[in-house]
XYZ file of C-alpha atoms in Angstrom:
172
model
C 6.969 -19.067 11.629
C 8.827 -18.165 14.833
C 5.766 -18.531 17.029
C 3.452 -16.507 14.817
C 0.458 -17.668 12.873
C -0.840 -16.160 9.665
C -4.482 -15.631 8.940
C -6.350 -14.092 6.074
C -9.794 -13.105 4.931
C -10.776 -13.922 1.378
C -13.555 -11.373 1.142
C -14.139 -12.262 -2.512
C -15.149 -15.744 -1.240
C -17.481 -14.348 1.413
C -15.101 -14.684 4.368
C -15.571 -12.090 7.102
C -12.959 -9.652 8.305
C -11.797 -9.950 11.928
C -14.115 -8.073 14.297
C -11.312 -6.798 16.526
C -7.596 -6.095 16.471
C -6.950 -8.206 19.581
C -5.333 -11.156 17.814
C -3.597 -9.115 15.102
C 0.050 -8.070 15.399
C 0.481 -7.010 11.768
C -2.355 -6.192 9.390
C -1.503 -6.303 5.694
C -4.165 -4.887 3.393
C -3.639 -5.776 -0.255
C -5.007 -4.308 -3.443
C -7.527 -5.037 -6.135
C -8.996 -3.108 -9.081
C -11.421 -1.150 -6.884
C -10.747 2.172 -5.180
C -11.954 3.343 -1.756
C -15.055 4.972 -3.264
C -16.253 1.730 -4.890
C -19.674 0.817 -3.502
C -20.949 -2.630 -2.619
C -23.485 -2.209 -5.418
C -20.558 -1.923 -7.831
C -18.603 -4.794 -6.224
C -20.576 -6.940 -3.781
C -17.550 -8.447 -1.992
C -15.686 -5.180 -1.411
C -16.818 -3.321 1.690
C -14.512 -0.308 1.969
C -16.185 0.889 5.182
C -15.561 -2.469 6.908
C -11.922 -2.550 5.805
C -11.388 1.056 6.895
C -12.963 0.243 10.287
C -10.578 -2.708 10.799
C -7.601 -0.567 9.784
C -8.706 2.082 12.308
C -9.018 -0.516 15.072
C -5.515 -1.800 14.377
C -3.947 1.663 14.237
C -5.685 2.739 17.457
C -4.505 -0.480 19.140
C -0.886 0.289 18.176
C -0.625 -2.576 15.703
C 1.597 -2.530 12.632
C -0.412 -1.829 9.465
C 0.912 -2.161 5.932
C -1.159 -1.333 2.865
C -0.272 -2.200 -0.712
C -1.951 -0.396 -3.634
C -5.634 -0.136 -2.659
C -4.543 -1.023 0.880
C -2.424 2.151 0.981
C -5.400 4.214 -0.154
C -7.593 2.609 2.526
C -5.053 3.473 5.231
C -5.132 7.103 4.120
C -8.941 7.043 4.165
C -8.909 5.513 7.665
C -6.776 8.439 8.803
C -9.033 11.025 7.156
C -6.971 11.553 3.992
C -8.992 11.007 0.818
C -7.396 9.103 -2.041
C -6.854 10.937 -5.329
C -6.170 10.053 -8.930
C -2.473 9.990 -9.644
C -1.230 12.315 -12.393
C -0.659 9.318 -14.689
C -1.664 5.666 -14.776
C 1.227 3.285 -14.128
C 1.155 -0.343 -15.248
C 4.459 -2.171 -15.461
C 7.877 -1.902 -13.855
C 9.166 1.624 -13.346
C 11.588 3.274 -10.932
C 10.640 4.885 -7.680
C 12.920 7.496 -6.163
C 13.478 7.678 -2.431
C 13.138 11.098 -0.853
C 15.695 12.435 1.601
C 13.226 11.337 4.297
C 13.191 7.850 2.807
C 16.975 7.658 2.611
C 17.207 8.566 6.314
C 14.536 6.039 7.326
C 16.229 2.880 8.614
C 13.516 0.738 7.028
C 14.390 2.028 3.542
C 17.942 3.409 3.671
C 19.411 0.197 2.205
C 17.509 0.679 -1.072
C 19.722 3.500 -2.312
C 18.343 6.332 -4.418
C 16.011 4.373 -6.713
C 14.451 0.965 -7.183
C 12.511 -0.506 -10.070
C 9.247 -1.932 -8.762
C 5.874 -3.062 -10.030
C 2.977 -0.690 -10.597
C -0.671 -1.201 -11.476
C -2.655 1.850 -10.475
C -4.332 5.066 -11.440
C -4.859 6.327 -7.884
C -2.735 7.278 -4.912
C -3.242 7.504 -1.159
C -4.194 10.734 0.527
C -1.805 12.635 2.763
C -2.287 13.358 6.445
C -0.804 16.385 8.142
C 2.071 14.439 9.748
C 2.795 11.745 7.169
C 6.123 11.482 5.366
C 6.584 10.681 1.702
C 9.281 8.021 1.524
C 9.309 7.495 -2.263
C 7.737 8.851 -5.442
C 7.804 8.112 -9.161
C 7.774 10.266 -12.244
C 4.057 9.535 -12.767
C 2.895 9.378 -9.129
C 4.163 11.628 -6.328
C 3.009 9.245 -3.547
C 4.516 5.796 -3.847
C 5.507 5.011 -0.250
C 4.088 6.924 2.693
C 4.920 6.647 6.364
C 1.743 7.489 8.263
C 3.317 6.490 11.586
C 6.237 4.416 12.888
C 4.182 1.237 12.397
C 1.865 2.360 9.578
C 3.003 2.410 5.941
C 1.241 2.694 2.612
C 2.837 1.369 -0.583
C 1.098 2.466 -3.766
C 3.764 0.577 -5.698
C 4.321 -3.154 -5.500
C 7.598 -3.391 -3.647
C 6.728 -7.007 -2.813
C 7.580 -8.004 -6.357
C 11.163 -9.117 -7.012
C 13.421 -6.139 -7.315
C 14.938 -5.406 -10.688
C 18.116 -3.384 -10.331
C 18.425 -2.435 -13.957
C 15.843 -1.836 -16.640
C 15.423 -5.011 -18.608
C 13.127 -5.776 -21.507
C 12.117 -9.425 -21.713
C 10.961 -10.763 -25.058
C 9.763 -14.196 -26.050
C 11.910 -16.122 -28.499
């Protein structure tokens, strides 16, 4: 992997999170059914405070941080922006629309105006004073957020294969 190694913490299996950001170049925080306000009494393997602390350490150390779904909400929380319920629940593949800011951003400009991506959420990340909304959907105004040049939150699941036209798949 070009001189890099990948590591992970399976917190659901009792594995611990890294204690520092020293050996992390890129932190990717993925999602799950919980939200940042879920307590350990409600879900014994999900420690939002510990994940938020690690995110903070990485951001303060100038590391790249990418959050997907719950991970995006945790990044917002780490930066002092509380998550909120999105106007509508989204489960399935629906289009996101890139804002003018998103179309100018060299990390997203190649996507065009819209992309159909995966969704499975009822919440959305909070907004900081200086963040930029890169993309939104009809049901959720905060799909991709740039919190900093190396810090991005994706409420949507852009990691799923892109579908460039709406397609309904049925079993035969």
